Amino acid sequence: MGINATPSATPAAPPSTSARALAFDTLGAVLEQKRPLDDVLEGNPDRDRLAPRDRGFARLLVATTLRRLGQIDRIIDGCLDKPLPRRAAAVRQLLRLGVCQLLFLETPPHAAVDTTVELIAGRGGGEAGFKGLINAILRRVDRERAAWLERTAEPALNTPAWLWESWAATYGIERTGEIAAAHLREPPLDLTPKSDAAGWRDRLGATLLPTGGLRLALDGPIESLPGFAEGAWWVQDAAAALPARLLGDVAGRRVVDLCAAPGGKTAQLAAAGADVIAVDRSAPRLERLRSNLTRLGLNAAISIADATLWQPDQPADAVLLDAPCSATGTIRRHPDVPWLKQPNDVAKLTALQARLLQAALTMVRPGGLIVFCTCSLQPEEGPAHIDALLRNDAPVERVPIQPGEVGGLDSLIDTNGDLRTLPCHLSELGGIDGFFAARLRRR
Ligand SMILES: C[S@@+](CC[C@H](N)C(=O)[O-])C[C@H]1O[C@@H](n2cnc3c(N)ncnc32)[C@H](O)[C@@H]1O
C-alpha cells in the first residue's frame, strides 16, 4: 500500500551544523543546482566546523545516495500513493538520505528514521509538514528492506539511460553491468610515490599495485599520513598514473603537459626528470598545481593559456594532452558525474578535444611523441579522435602500447594498441578509473 504525500505541521529551522544536515544541503546543491559534489562540500563553511569523522560521514552519505540514486528513487516512488508535489523537493532529498542510510550504510533504523525526521522538523516552511510522511515511508522501507532490495536489483537502475546505452553499444551489455557494479563501491585511496615505492608501501601499510602505484584504505584526512608533509607522494588514481608513463624515459627531455592542472601528471613528469612546461587555462587550478609541486619539491614552468592557441618557444620532445572531458571514467570517485552531465556536454567537449589534439600535434618535433588521454568511457572522447586523425592523414603514426608498460596487464590495452581501462578492471584489488590513452609519433 502506498503512503499519501500530505503535509501536517510547520516547526522552525535551527542552524544546520550536523553531518546529516551538511549531507542534506550538499545533496540538494548537487541535484537541484547541478553543482559538483566536491566543490559544494569544499565551499561550505559548515563542513569546516565538523570533526573529520563527521565530514567523512557526510561525504559518504551523499556519495552513496548518488551511487544508488535510481534504486532509491524507485523505492521512494513505490511507497507513495501520488507523486510528491514540486514544492517538496527537499522532502525527496531527505527521503533519499534516509533510505540510503537504512539500506546501504547499515545505520541503525531508529537513528536513520529519527535523524531524518529531526532534519525535516528543523527546516521550517512547508516541508516540515511532511514529517509524518517521511516517518511512515522510512519505517515501511525498514520493515520491507529485503523485498525492496530484491525488487530494485536491476544493474541499469543507477545509471542514466544515455550512459547505459552508450556503454552497452561500446563494451557490450555484460561489461556494462560490471562497470555499473563497480560504480556502487567506494574506491580505495591511490597514491603515486615520488620514488622508493616499496619503502612507502611498507611505511604506509599499502599495497603496491602491478601498475606501480600504492593503494590503501584510509578513514581520515590524507594530511595525517606519513610522507604527506615531506612531499613523498601525491593522490592519483592508478589509471590516471598510466598515461604519463607512456612517454617512456623523459629525463632531460622538453615535455609540454597540456591541460595540466591540478598537476598529477606534471608531478610524474617532473619526478622522472623531464623539463616540463605545464599549460592550463584556469588560474585557480594552476595555483593548486603550483602548491602541489611546492609540497612535493618538484619544478615545472607554468603557463596560463588556452592550449588551442599557445605554442612553445621551440618544438617539444613530447606532449602529454590530458584533455577536459565528461569524466565518466571517474564515476567511482565522483558519483555526481552521471547526474550532472548530459549528452550535449559530451558533444561540446569532443569538439574542444579535437581542437586541442590538433594544436598538440603542432607543438612537437618530428619523431617526438604525443600522448592523448581522457578519463572518459565515451568512445567519442577517446578512440574516435585517433581514428579521425589517422583517417585524415594527420602527420602522426600510432605507437602501440605494450603490456609491459602497464604492469603486464594486457587486458588494459585494446585491439588498436591504445590504453582502455574500465572501472571494473582490477576489481579484485578495488578497481581503477576508466581512462583512454593513445600514443602517437609525429612524422
Ligand atoms: C582533466 S583536467 C587535467 C588534469 C591534470 N592533467 C592532472 O593530471 O592533474 C583538464 C584540465 O583542462 C583545462 N583546460 C580546459 N580547456 C583548456 C584549454 N582550452 N586550454 C588549456 N587548458 C584547458 C582545465 O582547466 C582542467 O584543468
mmCIF file with all atom_site columns, N, CA and C and ligand atoms in Angstrom, residues 236 257-266 279-282 285 305-308 322-325 352 356 375, ligand 1:
data_model
loop_
_atom_site.group_PDB
_atom_site.id
_atom_site.type_symbol
_atom_site.label_atom_id
_atom_site.label_alt_id
_atom_site.label_comp_id
_atom_site.label_asym_id
_atom_site.label_entity_id
_atom_site.label_seq_id
_atom_site.pdbx_PDB_ins_code
_atom_site.Cartn_x
_atom_site.Cartn_y
_atom_site.Cartn_z
_atom_site.occupancy
_atom_site.B_iso_or_equiv
_atom_site.pdbx_formal_charge
_atom_site.auth_seq_id
_atom_site.auth_comp_id
_atom_site.auth_asym_id
_atom_site.auth_atom_id
_atom_site.pdbx_PDB_model_num
ATOM   1   N N   . GLN A 1 236 ? 46.599 10.086 -6.642  1.00 0.00 ? 236 GLN A N   1
ATOM   2   C CA  . GLN A 1 236 ? 46.363 9.937  -8.088  1.00 0.00 ? 236 GLN A CA  1
ATOM   3   C C   . GLN A 1 236 ? 45.828 8.531  -8.331  1.00 0.00 ? 236 GLN A C   1
ATOM   4   N N   . ASP A 1 257 ? 53.078 19.637 -20.934 1.00 0.00 ? 257 ASP A N   1
ATOM   5   C CA  . ASP A 1 257 ? 51.934 18.991 -20.292 1.00 0.00 ? 257 ASP A CA  1
ATOM   6   C C   . ASP A 1 257 ? 50.736 19.917 -20.503 1.00 0.00 ? 257 ASP A C   1
ATOM   7   N N   . LEU A 1 258 ? 49.885 19.554 -21.460 1.00 0.00 ? 258 LEU A N   1
ATOM   8   C CA  . LEU A 1 258 ? 48.751 20.413 -21.817 1.00 0.00 ? 258 LEU A CA  1
ATOM   9   C C   . LEU A 1 258 ? 47.533 20.053 -20.986 1.00 0.00 ? 258 LEU A C   1
ATOM   10  N N   . CYS A 1 259 ? 46.815 21.053 -20.487 1.00 0.00 ? 259 CYS A N   1
ATOM   11  C CA  . CYS A 1 259 ? 45.667 20.838 -19.597 1.00 0.00 ? 259 CYS A CA  1
ATOM   12  C C   . CYS A 1 259 ? 46.188 20.140 -18.339 1.00 0.00 ? 259 CYS A C   1
ATOM   13  N N   . ALA A 1 260 ? 47.090 20.826 -17.682 1.00 0.00 ? 260 ALA A N   1
ATOM   14  C CA  . ALA A 1 260 ? 47.950 20.192 -16.679 1.00 0.00 ? 260 ALA A CA  1
ATOM   15  C C   . ALA A 1 260 ? 47.395 20.211 -15.263 1.00 0.00 ? 260 ALA A C   1
ATOM   16  N N   . ALA A 1 261 ? 46.541 21.163 -14.947 1.00 0.00 ? 261 ALA A N   1
ATOM   17  C CA  . ALA A 1 261 ? 46.154 21.343 -13.542 1.00 0.00 ? 261 ALA A CA  1
ATOM   18  C C   . ALA A 1 261 ? 45.094 20.312 -13.119 1.00 0.00 ? 261 ALA A C   1
ATOM   19  N N   . PRO A 1 262 ? 45.124 19.838 -11.865 1.00 0.00 ? 262 PRO A N   1
ATOM   20  C CA  . PRO A 1 262 ? 45.947 20.289 -10.728 1.00 0.00 ? 262 PRO A CA  1
ATOM   21  C C   . PRO A 1 262 ? 47.341 19.672 -10.658 1.00 0.00 ? 262 PRO A C   1
ATOM   22  N N   . GLY A 1 263 ? 47.750 18.875 -11.652 1.00 0.00 ? 263 GLY A N   1
ATOM   23  C CA  . GLY A 1 263 ? 49.172 18.603 -11.751 1.00 0.00 ? 263 GLY A CA  1
ATOM   24  C C   . GLY A 1 263 ? 49.645 17.200 -11.408 1.00 0.00 ? 263 GLY A C   1
ATOM   25  N N   . GLY A 1 264 ? 48.752 16.225 -11.344 1.00 0.00 ? 264 GLY A N   1
ATOM   26  C CA  . GLY A 1 264 ? 49.206 14.858 -11.043 1.00 0.00 ? 264 GLY A CA  1
ATOM   27  C C   . GLY A 1 264 ? 50.208 14.362 -12.080 1.00 0.00 ? 264 GLY A C   1
ATOM   28  N N   . LYS A 1 265 ? 49.915 14.660 -13.347 1.00 0.00 ? 265 LYS A N   1
ATOM   29  C CA  . LYS A 1 265 ? 50.804 14.167 -14.412 1.00 0.00 ? 265 LYS A CA  1
ATOM   30  C C   . LYS A 1 265 ? 52.048 15.046 -14.515 1.00 0.00 ? 265 LYS A C   1
ATOM   31  N N   . THR A 1 266 ? 51.892 16.349 -14.237 1.00 0.00 ? 266 THR A N   1
ATOM   32  C CA  . THR A 1 266 ? 53.078 17.226 -14.203 1.00 0.00 ? 266 THR A CA  1
ATOM   33  C C   . THR A 1 266 ? 54.054 16.692 -13.164 1.00 0.00 ? 266 THR A C   1
ATOM   34  N N   . VAL A 1 279 ? 50.764 23.674 -18.973 1.00 0.00 ? 279 VAL A N   1
ATOM   35  C CA  . VAL A 1 279 ? 49.887 24.697 -19.551 1.00 0.00 ? 279 VAL A CA  1
ATOM   36  C C   . VAL A 1 279 ? 48.445 24.399 -19.152 1.00 0.00 ? 279 VAL A C   1
ATOM   37  N N   . ASP A 1 280 ? 47.754 25.404 -18.664 1.00 0.00 ? 280 ASP A N   1
ATOM   38  C CA  . ASP A 1 280 ? 46.331 25.245 -18.349 1.00 0.00 ? 280 ASP A CA  1
ATOM   39  C C   . ASP A 1 280 ? 45.694 26.634 -18.433 1.00 0.00 ? 280 ASP A C   1
ATOM   40  N N   . ARG A 1 281 ? 44.395 26.668 -18.722 1.00 0.00 ? 281 ARG A N   1
ATOM   41  C CA  . ARG A 1 281 ? 43.775 27.993 -18.861 1.00 0.00 ? 281 ARG A CA  1
ATOM   42  C C   . ARG A 1 281 ? 43.146 28.479 -17.558 1.00 0.00 ? 281 ARG A C   1
ATOM   43  N N   . SER A 1 282 ? 43.146 27.614 -16.533 1.00 0.00 ? 282 SER A N   1
ATOM   44  C CA  . SER A 1 282 ? 42.480 28.004 -15.287 1.00 0.00 ? 282 SER A CA  1
ATOM   45  C C   . SER A 1 282 ? 43.487 28.481 -14.249 1.00 0.00 ? 282 SER A C   1
ATOM   46  N N   . ARG A 1 285 ? 43.134 26.666 -10.806 1.00 0.00 ? 285 ARG A N   1
ATOM   47  C CA  . ARG A 1 285 ? 43.633 25.277 -10.860 1.00 0.00 ? 285 ARG A CA  1
ATOM   48  C C   . ARG A 1 285 ? 45.153 25.260 -10.969 1.00 0.00 ? 285 ARG A C   1
ATOM   49  N N   . ALA A 1 305 ? 47.308 29.664 -20.202 1.00 0.00 ? 305 ALA A N   1
ATOM   50  C CA  . ALA A 1 305 ? 46.969 29.954 -21.603 1.00 0.00 ? 305 ALA A CA  1
ATOM   51  C C   . ALA A 1 305 ? 45.913 28.973 -22.091 1.00 0.00 ? 305 ALA A C   1
ATOM   52  N N   . ASP A 1 306 ? 45.232 29.400 -23.142 1.00 0.00 ? 306 ASP A N   1
ATOM   53  C CA  . ASP A 1 306 ? 44.344 28.499 -23.860 1.00 0.00 ? 306 ASP A CA  1
ATOM   54  C C   . ASP A 1 306 ? 45.234 27.625 -24.750 1.00 0.00 ? 306 ASP A C   1
ATOM   55  N N   . ALA A 1 307 ? 45.241 26.339 -24.491 1.00 0.00 ? 307 ALA A N   1
ATOM   56  C CA  . ALA A 1 307 ? 46.180 25.454 -25.193 1.00 0.00 ? 307 ALA A CA  1
ATOM   57  C C   . ALA A 1 307 ? 45.847 25.305 -26.673 1.00 0.00 ? 307 ALA A C   1
ATOM   58  N N   . THR A 1 308 ? 44.673 25.723 -27.111 1.00 0.00 ? 308 THR A N   1
ATOM   59  C CA  . THR A 1 308 ? 44.383 25.659 -28.548 1.00 0.00 ? 308 THR A CA  1
ATOM   60  C C   . THR A 1 308 ? 45.127 26.781 -29.283 1.00 0.00 ? 308 THR A C   1
ATOM   61  N N   . ASP A 1 322 ? 46.063 15.823 -21.608 1.00 0.00 ? 322 ASP A N   1
ATOM   62  C CA  . ASP A 1 322 ? 45.028 15.204 -20.753 1.00 0.00 ? 322 ASP A CA  1
ATOM   63  C C   . ASP A 1 322 ? 43.796 16.093 -20.885 1.00 0.00 ? 322 ASP A C   1
ATOM   64  N N   . ALA A 1 323 ? 43.041 15.866 -21.936 1.00 0.00 ? 323 ALA A N   1
ATOM   65  C CA  . ALA A 1 323 ? 42.018 16.825 -22.347 1.00 0.00 ? 323 ALA A CA  1
ATOM   66  C C   . ALA A 1 323 ? 40.818 16.849 -21.392 1.00 0.00 ? 323 ALA A C   1
ATOM   67  N N   . PRO A 1 324 ? 40.186 18.035 -21.260 1.00 0.00 ? 324 PRO A N   1
ATOM   68  C CA  . PRO A 1 324 ? 38.963 18.103 -20.459 1.00 0.00 ? 324 PRO A CA  1
ATOM   69  C C   . PRO A 1 324 ? 37.917 17.193 -21.095 1.00 0.00 ? 324 PRO A C   1
ATOM   70  N N   . CYS A 1 325 ? 37.147 16.495 -20.269 1.00 0.00 ? 325 CYS A N   1
ATOM   71  C CA  . CYS A 1 325 ? 36.202 15.508 -20.814 1.00 0.00 ? 325 CYS A CA  1
ATOM   72  C C   . CYS A 1 325 ? 35.022 15.354 -19.873 1.00 0.00 ? 325 CYS A C   1
ATOM   73  N N   . LEU A 1 352 ? 36.070 20.409 -28.449 1.00 0.00 ? 352 LEU A N   1
ATOM   74  C CA  . LEU A 1 352 ? 37.250 21.045 -27.828 1.00 0.00 ? 352 LEU A CA  1
ATOM   75  C C   . LEU A 1 352 ? 38.455 20.094 -27.846 1.00 0.00 ? 352 LEU A C   1
ATOM   76  N N   . LEU A 1 356 ? 42.173 20.732 -29.355 1.00 0.00 ? 356 LEU A N   1
ATOM   77  C CA  . LEU A 1 356 ? 43.375 20.608 -28.515 1.00 0.00 ? 356 LEU A CA  1
ATOM   78  C C   . LEU A 1 356 ? 44.359 19.611 -29.125 1.00 0.00 ? 356 LEU A C   1
ATOM   79  N N   . CYS A 1 375 ? 39.729 10.887 -19.204 1.00 0.00 ? 375 CYS A N   1
ATOM   80  C CA  . CYS A 1 375 ? 39.186 9.980  -18.183 1.00 0.00 ? 375 CYS A CA  1
ATOM   81  C C   . CYS A 1 375 ? 37.706 9.745  -18.474 1.00 0.00 ? 375 CYS A C   1
HETATM 82  C C1  . LIG B 2 .   ? 41.324 16.508 -16.890 1.00 0.00 ? 1   LIG B C1  1
HETATM 83  S S1  . LIG B 2 .   ? 41.790 18.032 -16.223 1.00 0.00 ? 1   LIG B S1  1
HETATM 84  C C2  . LIG B 2 .   ? 43.541 17.875 -16.189 1.00 0.00 ? 1   LIG B C2  1
HETATM 85  C C3  . LIG B 2 .   ? 44.094 17.024 -15.061 1.00 0.00 ? 1   LIG B C3  1
HETATM 86  C C4  . LIG B 2 .   ? 45.610 17.102 -14.996 1.00 0.00 ? 1   LIG B C4  1
HETATM 87  N N1  . LIG B 2 .   ? 46.235 16.761 -16.242 1.00 0.00 ? 1   LIG B N1  1
HETATM 88  C C5  . LIG B 2 .   ? 46.188 16.223 -13.911 1.00 0.00 ? 1   LIG B C5  1
HETATM 89  O O1  . LIG B 2 .   ? 46.743 15.165 -14.206 1.00 0.00 ? 1   LIG B O1  1
HETATM 90  O O2  . LIG B 2 .   ? 46.134 16.620 -12.734 1.00 0.00 ? 1   LIG B O2  1
HETATM 91  C C6  . LIG B 2 .   ? 41.535 19.087 -17.581 1.00 0.00 ? 1   LIG B C6  1
HETATM 92  C C7  . LIG B 2 .   ? 42.141 20.490 -17.476 1.00 0.00 ? 1   LIG B C7  1
HETATM 93  O O3  . LIG B 2 .   ? 41.984 21.121 -18.743 1.00 0.00 ? 1   LIG B O3  1
HETATM 94  C C8  . LIG B 2 .   ? 41.960 22.508 -18.528 1.00 0.00 ? 1   LIG B C8  1
HETATM 95  N N2  . LIG B 2 .   ? 41.502 23.121 -19.794 1.00 0.00 ? 1   LIG B N2  1
HETATM 96  C C9  . LIG B 2 .   ? 40.275 23.041 -20.354 1.00 0.00 ? 1   LIG B C9  1
HETATM 97  N N3  . LIG B 2 .   ? 40.274 23.679 -21.534 1.00 0.00 ? 1   LIG B N3  1
HETATM 98  C C10 . LIG B 2 .   ? 41.516 24.159 -21.740 1.00 0.00 ? 1   LIG B C10 1
HETATM 99  C C11 . LIG B 2 .   ? 42.132 24.914 -22.777 1.00 0.00 ? 1   LIG B C11 1
HETATM 100 N N4  . LIG B 2 .   ? 41.462 25.293 -23.869 1.00 0.00 ? 1   LIG B N4  1
HETATM 101 N N5  . LIG B 2 .   ? 43.416 25.252 -22.628 1.00 0.00 ? 1   LIG B N5  1
HETATM 102 C C12 . LIG B 2 .   ? 44.127 24.899 -21.543 1.00 0.00 ? 1   LIG B C12 1
HETATM 103 N N6  . LIG B 2 .   ? 43.592 24.182 -20.514 1.00 0.00 ? 1   LIG B N6  1
HETATM 104 C C13 . LIG B 2 .   ? 42.294 23.820 -20.627 1.00 0.00 ? 1   LIG B C13 1
HETATM 105 C C14 . LIG B 2 .   ? 41.069 22.649 -17.333 1.00 0.00 ? 1   LIG B C14 1
HETATM 106 O O4  . LIG B 2 .   ? 41.288 23.882 -16.694 1.00 0.00 ? 1   LIG B O4  1
HETATM 107 C C15 . LIG B 2 .   ? 41.499 21.442 -16.480 1.00 0.00 ? 1   LIG B C15 1
HETATM 108 O O5  . LIG B 2 .   ? 42.449 21.832 -15.526 1.00 0.00 ? 1   LIG B O5  1
#
